Short mmCIF file of C-alpha atoms and ligand atoms in Angstrom, two decimals:
data_model
loop_
_atom_site.label_atom_id
_atom_site.label_comp_id
_atom_site.label_asym_id
_atom_site.label_seq_id
_atom_site.Cartn_x
_atom_site.Cartn_y
_atom_site.Cartn_z
CA MET A 1 9.83 -5.45 22.51
CA ARG A 2 8.69 -2.33 24.39
CA VAL A 3 7.99 0.60 22.07
CA ALA A 4 7.46 4.26 22.99
CA LEU A 5 6.13 6.98 20.69
CA ILE A 6 7.35 10.60 20.96
CA GLY A 7 5.00 13.00 19.15
CA ALA A 8 1.66 11.27 19.67
CA ASN A 9 -0.71 13.69 17.87
CA GLY A 10 -0.51 14.70 14.19
CA HIS A 11 1.03 11.87 12.11
CA GLY A 12 1.76 10.18 15.44
CA ARG A 13 -1.84 8.91 15.36
CA TRP A 14 -0.88 6.77 12.33
CA HIS A 15 2.03 5.30 14.33
CA ARG A 16 -0.33 4.62 17.25
CA ARG A 17 -2.49 2.51 14.91
CA GLN A 18 0.58 0.69 13.55
CA ILE A 19 1.85 -0.04 17.06
CA ALA A 20 -1.64 -1.21 18.12
CA GLU A 21 -1.72 -3.66 15.18
CA LEU A 22 1.72 -5.04 16.04
CA GLU A 23 0.68 -5.21 19.71
CA ALA A 24 -2.42 -7.22 18.75
CA ALA A 25 -0.12 -9.57 16.78
CA GLY A 26 2.08 -10.01 19.87
CA VAL A 27 5.13 -8.39 18.23
CA VAL A 28 5.50 -5.29 20.43
CA GLU A 29 4.10 -3.74 23.59
CA LEU A 30 3.35 0.00 23.85
CA ALA A 31 5.50 1.31 26.73
CA ALA A 32 4.63 5.04 26.69
CA LEU A 33 3.30 7.97 24.70
CA VAL A 34 4.98 11.39 24.83
CA ASP A 35 3.75 14.77 23.63
CA VAL A 36 4.31 18.31 24.82
CA ARG A 37 0.62 18.95 24.10
CA PRO A 38 -2.31 17.04 25.61
CA ILE A 39 -2.48 13.69 23.84
CA GLU A 40 -5.59 13.13 21.80
CA PRO A 41 -7.50 10.37 23.52
CA GLY A 42 -7.00 6.82 22.29
CA PRO A 43 -7.69 3.33 23.57
CA GLU A 44 -4.08 2.88 24.72
CA ALA A 45 -3.47 2.04 28.37
CA ALA A 46 0.20 3.12 28.29
CA PRO A 47 1.51 5.95 30.49
CA HIS A 48 1.63 9.47 29.04
CA PHE A 49 4.59 11.85 29.43
CA THR A 50 5.24 15.45 28.38
CA ASP A 51 9.04 15.18 28.60
CA HIS A 52 10.82 12.57 26.46
CA ARG A 53 13.85 12.41 28.80
CA ALA A 54 11.63 11.56 31.79
CA MET A 55 9.97 8.89 29.66
CA LEU A 56 13.34 7.39 28.61
CA ARG A 57 14.40 7.19 32.30
CA GLU A 58 11.13 5.83 33.67
CA ALA A 59 9.80 3.62 30.87
CA ALA A 60 13.20 2.47 29.45
CA PRO A 61 11.75 1.40 26.05
CA ASP A 62 13.65 -0.89 23.66
CA VAL A 63 12.51 1.05 20.61
CA VAL A 64 11.45 4.70 20.26
CA VAL A 65 9.36 6.03 17.38
CA ILE A 66 10.00 9.75 16.89
CA CYS A 67 7.24 11.68 15.12
CA THR A 68 7.89 15.26 16.23
CA PRO A 69 8.68 18.27 13.99
CA PRO A 70 11.93 17.69 12.02
CA TYR A 71 13.89 20.45 13.80
CA THR A 72 13.56 18.46 17.06
CA HIS A 73 14.66 15.11 15.55
CA ARG A 74 18.41 15.21 16.09
CA GLN A 75 18.24 16.01 19.80
CA ILE A 76 15.42 13.60 20.62
CA ALA A 77 17.01 10.78 18.57
CA THR A 78 20.37 11.39 20.26
CA ASP A 79 18.73 11.19 23.71
CA ALA A 80 16.88 7.98 22.80
CA LEU A 81 19.99 6.28 21.34
CA ARG A 82 22.12 7.28 24.34
CA ALA A 83 19.41 5.88 26.62
CA GLY A 84 19.98 2.51 24.90
CA ALA A 85 16.98 2.42 22.54
CA ASP A 86 16.83 1.81 18.80
CA VAL A 87 14.96 4.46 16.86
CA LEU A 88 12.39 4.76 14.07
CA LEU A 89 12.81 8.41 13.09
CA GLU A 90 10.24 10.12 10.86
CA LYS A 91 11.31 11.72 7.61
CA PRO A 92 13.01 14.09 6.96
CA PRO A 93 15.35 12.52 9.52
CA VAL A 94 17.47 15.66 9.95
CA LEU A 95 17.68 18.94 8.09
CA SER A 96 21.39 19.33 7.30
CA ARG A 97 24.47 17.22 6.71
CA ALA A 98 25.97 18.64 9.90
CA GLU A 99 23.05 17.08 11.80
CA HIS A 100 23.38 13.88 9.74
CA ARG A 101 27.06 13.58 10.67
CA ALA A 102 26.35 14.28 14.36
CA LEU A 103 23.61 11.62 14.51
CA SER A 104 25.73 9.09 12.56
CA GLU A 105 28.46 9.63 15.16
CA VAL A 106 25.99 8.85 17.98
CA LEU A 107 25.00 5.65 16.14
CA ARG A 108 28.66 4.64 15.94
CA GLU A 109 29.24 5.49 19.63
CA THR A 110 26.19 3.62 20.89
CA GLY A 111 26.06 0.76 18.35
CA ARG A 112 22.30 1.29 18.11
CA ALA A 113 20.08 1.35 14.99
CA CYS A 114 18.15 4.18 13.31
CA GLN A 115 15.50 3.47 10.71
CA VAL A 116 14.05 6.47 8.83
CA GLY A 117 10.30 6.70 8.10
CA PHE A 118 10.52 6.58 4.30
CA GLN A 119 7.88 3.82 4.22
CA ALA A 120 7.69 3.67 0.39
CA LEU A 121 11.24 2.24 0.39
CA GLY A 122 9.70 -0.95 1.78
CA SER A 123 7.31 -1.34 -1.16
CA ALA A 124 7.30 -4.49 -3.26
CA ALA A 125 6.65 -2.31 -6.34
CA LEU A 126 9.93 -0.43 -5.85
CA HIS A 127 11.72 -3.74 -5.33
CA GLU A 128 10.21 -5.10 -8.56
CA LEU A 129 11.17 -1.95 -10.47
CA ARG A 130 14.79 -2.17 -9.30
CA ARG A 131 14.90 -5.87 -10.15
CA SER A 132 13.48 -5.20 -13.64
CA ILE A 133 16.04 -2.41 -14.20
CA SER A 134 18.85 -4.77 -13.20
CA TYR A 135 17.55 -7.26 -15.83
CA GLY A 136 17.79 -4.49 -18.44
CA VAL A 137 14.08 -3.91 -19.18
CA VAL A 138 14.68 -0.21 -19.84
CA GLY A 139 18.20 -0.72 -21.24
CA THR A 140 20.77 1.61 -19.74
CA VAL A 141 19.18 4.09 -17.34
CA THR A 142 19.76 7.63 -18.61
CA GLY A 143 17.89 9.52 -15.89
CA VAL A 144 15.03 9.40 -13.40
CA ALA A 145 12.26 11.90 -12.74
CA THR A 146 9.33 12.26 -10.41
CA VAL A 147 6.16 14.25 -10.85
CA ALA A 148 3.38 14.89 -8.31
CA ALA A 149 0.51 17.39 -8.23
CA TRP A 150 -1.34 17.66 -4.93
CA GLN A 151 -3.67 20.29 -3.51
CA ARG A 152 -3.41 21.74 -0.02
CA ASP A 153 -5.79 24.40 1.32
CA ASP A 154 -4.91 27.27 3.65
CA ALA A 155 -5.85 25.14 6.70
CA TYR A 156 -2.83 22.94 5.90
CA TYR A 157 -0.56 25.90 6.59
CA ARG A 158 -2.22 26.47 9.97
CA ARG A 159 -1.93 22.86 11.17
CA SER A 160 1.18 23.34 13.36
CA PRO A 161 3.51 26.15 14.42
CA TRP A 162 6.15 24.99 11.90
CA ALA A 163 3.75 24.74 8.95
CA GLY A 164 5.01 26.72 5.94
CA LYS A 165 8.09 27.91 7.88
CA ARG A 166 11.65 28.00 6.64
CA THR A 167 13.03 28.35 10.18
CA VAL A 168 11.70 28.06 13.73
CA ASP A 169 13.64 29.77 16.55
CA GLY A 170 16.60 30.24 14.19
CA ARG A 171 16.75 26.52 13.29
CA PRO A 172 15.86 25.16 9.83
CA ALA A 173 12.27 23.87 9.69
CA LEU A 174 11.96 23.51 5.90
CA ASP A 175 8.26 22.67 5.74
CA GLY A 176 8.14 23.00 1.96
CA ALA A 177 6.67 20.64 -0.61
CA LEU A 178 10.11 19.22 -1.39
CA ALA A 179 11.35 18.59 2.14
CA ASN A 180 8.11 17.42 3.69
CA PRO A 181 5.01 15.99 1.93
CA LEU A 182 6.70 15.17 -1.39
CA ALA A 183 10.01 14.00 0.08
CA HIS A 184 9.03 10.36 -0.58
CA ALA A 185 8.87 11.09 -4.33
CA TRP A 186 12.54 11.93 -4.74
CA MET A 187 13.79 9.60 -2.02
CA GLN A 188 12.35 6.84 -4.27
CA CYS A 189 14.40 8.24 -7.19
CA LEU A 190 17.59 8.39 -5.13
CA ALA A 191 16.97 4.81 -3.97
CA ILE A 192 16.70 3.68 -7.61
CA MET A 193 20.06 5.37 -8.26
CA ASP A 194 21.66 4.04 -5.04
CA GLY A 195 25.46 4.16 -5.23
CA ASP A 196 25.50 7.16 -7.61
CA PRO A 197 25.85 10.12 -5.24
CA PRO A 198 24.67 13.68 -6.00
CA VAL A 199 27.36 16.09 -7.16
CA GLY A 200 25.21 19.04 -8.22
CA VAL A 201 21.81 20.56 -7.52
CA GLU A 202 19.76 23.05 -9.55
CA LEU A 203 16.72 24.29 -7.72
CA GLU A 204 13.71 26.40 -8.73
CA ARG A 205 11.18 27.13 -5.99
CA TYR A 206 7.81 28.89 -6.10
CA ARG A 207 5.06 29.80 -3.65
CA CYS A 208 1.47 30.95 -4.15
CA ARG A 209 0.80 31.90 -0.54
CA ASP A 210 2.24 33.95 2.27
CA ILE A 211 4.61 31.17 3.31
CA GLU A 212 8.40 30.99 3.68
CA VAL A 213 8.90 27.78 1.68
CA ASP A 214 8.02 26.19 -1.65
CA ASP A 215 4.58 24.87 -2.53
CA THR A 216 5.83 24.19 -6.07
CA ALA A 217 9.33 23.26 -7.14
CA CYS A 218 11.54 21.84 -9.82
CA LEU A 219 14.82 20.33 -8.77
CA ARG A 220 17.49 18.64 -10.86
CA ILE A 221 20.08 16.60 -9.02
CA THR A 222 23.13 15.64 -11.06
CA LEU A 223 24.68 12.36 -9.98
CA ALA A 224 28.37 11.44 -10.09
CA SER A 225 27.72 9.44 -13.30
CA GLY A 226 26.36 12.63 -14.91
CA ARG A 227 22.79 11.27 -14.97
CA PRO A 228 20.00 13.58 -13.78
CA VAL A 229 17.23 13.09 -11.23
CA VAL A 230 14.45 15.61 -11.90
CA VAL A 231 11.82 16.39 -9.26
CA ALA A 232 8.75 18.37 -10.44
CA VAL A 233 6.13 18.79 -7.74
CA THR A 234 3.35 21.07 -6.53
CA LEU A 235 0.81 21.44 -3.76
CA CYS A 236 -1.18 23.83 -6.04
CA GLY A 237 -1.98 21.24 -8.70
CA GLU A 238 -4.81 20.89 -11.21
CA GLU A 239 -5.95 17.26 -11.48
CA PHE A 240 -4.39 14.99 -8.82
CA ILE A 241 -1.14 13.22 -9.70
CA PRO A 242 -0.40 11.09 -6.60
CA GLY A 243 3.29 10.67 -7.43
CA GLU A 244 5.00 9.02 -10.40
CA VAL A 245 8.62 8.02 -10.71
CA VAL A 246 9.68 7.81 -14.37
CA VAL A 247 12.82 5.82 -15.19
CA HIS A 248 14.21 6.79 -18.60
CA GLY A 249 16.32 4.20 -20.41
CA THR A 250 17.85 3.52 -23.80
CA ALA A 251 15.25 0.76 -24.37
CA GLY A 252 12.15 2.46 -22.97
CA ARG A 253 10.69 3.96 -19.84
CA ALA A 254 9.20 2.52 -16.68
CA VAL A 255 6.76 4.31 -14.37
CA LEU A 256 6.22 3.61 -10.68
CA GLU A 257 3.20 5.21 -9.00
CA TYR A 258 4.81 5.05 -5.58
CA PRO A 259 1.88 6.00 -3.28
CA THR A 260 -0.36 3.30 -4.79
CA ASP A 261 2.36 0.72 -5.59
CA ARG A 262 1.51 0.43 -9.31
CA LEU A 263 4.13 -0.27 -11.94
CA LEU A 264 4.24 0.17 -15.73
CA LEU A 265 7.14 -1.48 -17.56
CA PRO A 266 8.05 -1.15 -21.28
CA GLY A 267 5.66 -3.34 -23.30
CA ASP A 268 2.97 -3.44 -20.58
CA ASP A 269 -0.62 -2.64 -21.70
CA GLY A 270 -1.40 -0.91 -18.43
CA TYR A 271 -0.29 -0.50 -14.86
CA ARG A 272 0.02 -3.63 -12.71
CA GLU A 273 -0.62 -3.53 -8.99
CA ILE A 274 2.26 -4.78 -6.89
CA PRO A 275 0.89 -4.59 -3.37
CA GLY A 276 2.86 -5.18 -0.21
CA ARG A 277 5.06 -3.07 1.98
CA VAL A 278 7.47 -4.13 4.66
CA ASN A 279 6.42 -2.29 7.81
CA LEU A 280 9.43 -0.22 8.93
CA LEU A 281 8.81 -0.79 12.64
CA GLU A 282 8.46 -4.54 12.12
CA ASN A 283 11.68 -4.49 10.05
CA LEU A 284 13.44 -2.68 12.92
CA VAL A 285 12.15 -5.28 15.39
CA GLN A 286 13.46 -8.05 13.08
CA HIS A 287 16.77 -6.25 12.78
CA ARG A 288 17.10 -6.27 16.58
CA ALA A 289 16.16 -9.95 16.75
CA ASP A 290 18.34 -11.45 14.02
CA GLY A 291 20.27 -8.69 12.22
CA THR A 292 17.87 -8.48 9.22
CA PRO A 293 19.12 -5.46 7.23
CA LEU A 294 17.21 -2.23 7.81
CA ILE A 295 15.20 -0.99 4.82
CA ALA A 296 15.83 2.71 5.46
CA PRO A 297 18.91 3.08 7.68
CA LEU A 298 20.02 6.65 8.36
CA ALA A 299 23.08 6.16 6.11
CA ARG A 300 20.82 5.54 3.11
CA THR A 301 19.30 9.02 3.50
CA GLU A 302 22.63 10.89 3.31
CA PRO A 303 22.16 11.94 -0.37
CA PHE A 304 18.66 13.17 0.49
CA THR A 305 19.98 15.28 3.35
CA ALA A 306 22.81 16.64 1.17
CA VAL A 307 20.13 18.12 -1.09
CA LEU A 308 18.32 19.59 1.94
CA ASP A 309 21.50 21.56 2.64
CA VAL A 310 20.91 23.27 -0.71
CA LEU A 311 17.32 24.10 0.28
CA ASN A 312 18.68 25.70 3.44
CA SER A 313 21.01 27.97 1.49
CA ALA A 314 18.65 28.73 -1.43
CA PRO A 315 17.01 32.11 -2.05
CA ASP A 316 13.37 32.43 -0.96
CA PRO A 317 10.83 30.94 -3.38
CA ALA A 318 9.51 33.21 -6.16
CA PHE A 319 5.91 34.36 -5.60
CA LEU A 320 3.29 33.42 -8.19
CA GLY A 321 -0.01 35.29 -8.11
CA GLY A 322 -2.39 37.46 -10.16
CA ASP A 323 -3.43 35.94 -13.46
CA LEU A 324 -1.11 32.95 -13.07
CA VAL A 325 -3.31 31.37 -10.41
CA VAL A 326 -6.94 30.52 -9.74
CA GLU A 327 -8.31 30.88 -6.20
CA GLU A 328 -11.32 28.93 -4.95
CA GLY A 329 -13.06 28.91 -1.56
CA GLU A 330 -12.54 31.17 1.43
CA GLY A 331 -10.88 31.15 4.83
CA PRO A 332 -9.13 27.90 5.76
CA ALA A 333 -10.76 26.15 2.77
CA ARG A 334 -9.15 28.50 0.21
CA LYS A 335 -7.29 26.64 -2.53
CA VAL A 336 -4.86 28.05 -5.07
CA THR A 337 -4.14 26.41 -8.41
CA ILE A 338 -1.38 27.41 -10.82
CA LYS A 339 -2.78 27.51 -14.35
CA GLY A 340 -1.12 24.91 -16.57
CA VAL A 341 1.12 23.59 -13.79
CA ASN A 342 0.44 19.90 -14.39
CA SER A 343 1.49 20.02 -18.02
CA ALA A 344 4.64 22.02 -17.11
CA LEU A 345 5.62 19.49 -14.43
CA ARG A 346 4.96 16.54 -16.72
CA GLN A 347 7.14 18.08 -19.44
CA ALA A 348 9.95 18.61 -16.91
CA ALA A 349 9.76 14.93 -15.95
CA GLU A 350 9.61 13.73 -19.57
CA LYS A 351 12.46 15.94 -20.81
CA LEU A 352 14.53 15.75 -17.60
CA ALA A 353 14.45 19.56 -17.77
CA LEU A 354 14.04 22.43 -15.38
CA LEU A 355 10.91 24.57 -15.74
CA SER A 356 13.14 27.50 -16.78
CA GLU A 357 14.36 25.42 -19.74
CA LEU A 358 10.78 24.90 -20.97
CA PRO A 359 8.32 27.42 -22.38
CA VAL A 360 6.92 28.14 -18.91
CA PRO A 361 6.46 31.94 -18.69
CA TRP A 362 6.57 32.15 -14.89
CA ALA A 363 9.72 30.04 -14.42
CA VAL A 364 12.81 31.66 -12.88
CA GLY A 365 16.41 30.53 -13.35
CA PRO A 366 17.81 27.97 -10.91
CA HIS A 367 19.86 28.30 -7.74
CA SER A 368 22.83 26.17 -8.73
CA VAL A 369 25.10 24.45 -6.24
CA ARG A 370 27.90 21.94 -6.58
CA LEU A 371 28.35 19.32 -3.89
CA THR A 372 32.05 18.79 -3.43
CA ALA A 373 33.42 15.45 -2.30
CA THR A 374 35.66 16.76 0.49
CA PRO A 375 36.05 14.53 3.58
CA GLU A 376 33.76 16.97 5.43
CA ASN A 377 31.21 16.86 2.58
CA THR A 378 31.13 20.63 2.49
CA LEU A 379 29.03 22.45 -0.07
CA GLN A 380 30.41 24.88 -2.57
CA THR A 381 28.21 27.30 -4.47
CA THR A 382 29.27 27.63 -8.06
CA GLU A 383 28.83 30.61 -10.37
CA GLU A 384 28.71 28.26 -13.34
CA PRO A 385 25.83 26.00 -14.32
CA VAL A 386 26.04 22.54 -12.72
CA ARG A 387 25.60 20.81 -16.09
N1 NAD B 401 6.10 9.21 6.71
C1 NAD B 401 5.08 9.97 6.35
O1 NAD B 401 4.37 9.69 5.38
C2 NAD B 401 4.75 11.20 7.15
C3 NAD B 401 3.49 11.81 7.04
C4 NAD B 401 3.25 12.96 7.81
C5 NAD B 401 4.24 13.47 8.63
N2 NAD B 401 5.46 12.85 8.69
C6 NAD B 401 6.53 13.36 9.55
O2 NAD B 401 6.17 13.16 10.91
C7 NAD B 401 6.75 14.19 11.72
C8 NAD B 401 5.65 14.91 12.50
O3 NAD B 401 4.81 15.57 11.57
P1 NAD B 401 3.33 16.03 11.98
O4 NAD B 401 2.72 16.51 10.72
O5 NAD B 401 2.66 14.98 12.78
O6 NAD B 401 3.69 17.28 12.91
P2 NAD B 401 2.74 17.96 14.02
O7 NAD B 401 3.38 19.24 14.37
O8 NAD B 401 1.32 17.92 13.54
O9 NAD B 401 2.81 16.93 15.22
C9 NAD B 401 3.97 16.72 15.92
C10 NAD B 401 3.62 16.36 17.35
O10 NAD B 401 4.83 16.36 18.09
C11 NAD B 401 4.60 17.07 19.30
N3 NAD B 401 5.88 17.60 19.75
C12 NAD B 401 6.57 18.68 19.31
N4 NAD B 401 7.74 18.80 19.97
C13 NAD B 401 7.80 17.77 20.86
C14 NAD B 401 8.75 17.36 21.83
N5 NAD B 401 9.88 18.02 22.01
N6 NAD B 401 8.45 16.27 22.58
C15 NAD B 401 7.30 15.59 22.41
N7 NAD B 401 6.36 15.94 21.52
C16 NAD B 401 6.61 17.01 20.73
C17 NAD B 401 3.62 18.15 18.93
O11 NAD B 401 2.94 18.64 20.09
C18 NAD B 401 2.70 17.41 17.99
O12 NAD B 401 1.66 16.75 18.68
C19 NAD B 401 7.51 15.09 10.75
O13 NAD B 401 8.84 14.69 10.67
C20 NAD B 401 6.79 14.85 9.43
O14 NAD B 401 7.57 15.15 8.30
C21 NAD B 401 5.72 11.73 7.97
#
């Protein structure tokens, strides 16, 4: 199985290590690396390209891993699929439902496969949580929430030309906390509620820097069943919360710490480790060999992308500064922390509430959008609250 990687720097370095491990195990062979910038040196002997179309013609890989900025994904994935390759496409796969529909159409046309890089979907801990829910350990699920508090310094927003941008060259870039680093958190929630599609979105977004996107956000997705998924996240956090998914039920609550694969079920004394993740590239290779189902096929990410449409249409994030924040360090090392943010986010996750429904003085009312179920999946903004 000959694998090429497009976007070889940045997070592409992680894929280079993954490919090297699978190459050492005799599962794949690295066919080519592509990047528009000089590729950071590595031990790989594969040819380097600056143009992905030239690479597709000359190297003819079986599988292409795409790790470029999200606004380039649809075009590069389309080119790779039409060249006859299967694709592992980094998250967020695309940035609107129009792009999702266009790429799904190419998949239908070509009969090829597209796996999306939501690697936490392959975790044994998520599998165990879903199994436990199906056995009724939390009773009837009444809602799901996720909370995460990370810290990113100013250097993070200088890492790439699209960092902190809402658009690049007129196209959505959406490099906010919700759409990029903390996307895994709520994709896990949507996966737990698989089969219950979003019908409404209430969104509150905040920023503590001179950026165009959110570094802090609270999002409530209402599902067709009426149950909520609440997402409460920040990159300006106090103590580190890696990422917790809280499943609320009539008989108790379960918590999955998705980055570290730890699970707490009702009645447990403490977290239990449930290690093990199915590697998404290996799963794609298996899928090609014997039809093993993909863990994160593009179709599974449709509800996620529907919510991104709301981010595209939402007002700019509200600025938080002055006495609300604490600044530490200087230059690229400067960090900003929102005072009391962790407790506010935790309350949102516990109460399945928006920040504006809690006693949080800096919270602003939500941007509220209904997702209509027309055949075209068009969005309709409502004047009335979603709930
Ligand atoms: N799954 C995860 O946990 C995870 C983690 C980090 C990033 N990501 C995703 O990986 C993707 C890349 O993110 P990043 O942080 O590495 O971005 P980046 O901007 O740091 O790196 C992207 C690389 O792609 C190259 N590139 C840009 N346009 C190209 C083109 N047309 N052809 C070839 N190369 C091109 C750039 O030169 C750069 O080297 C994004 O979708 C991001 O969300 C996923």
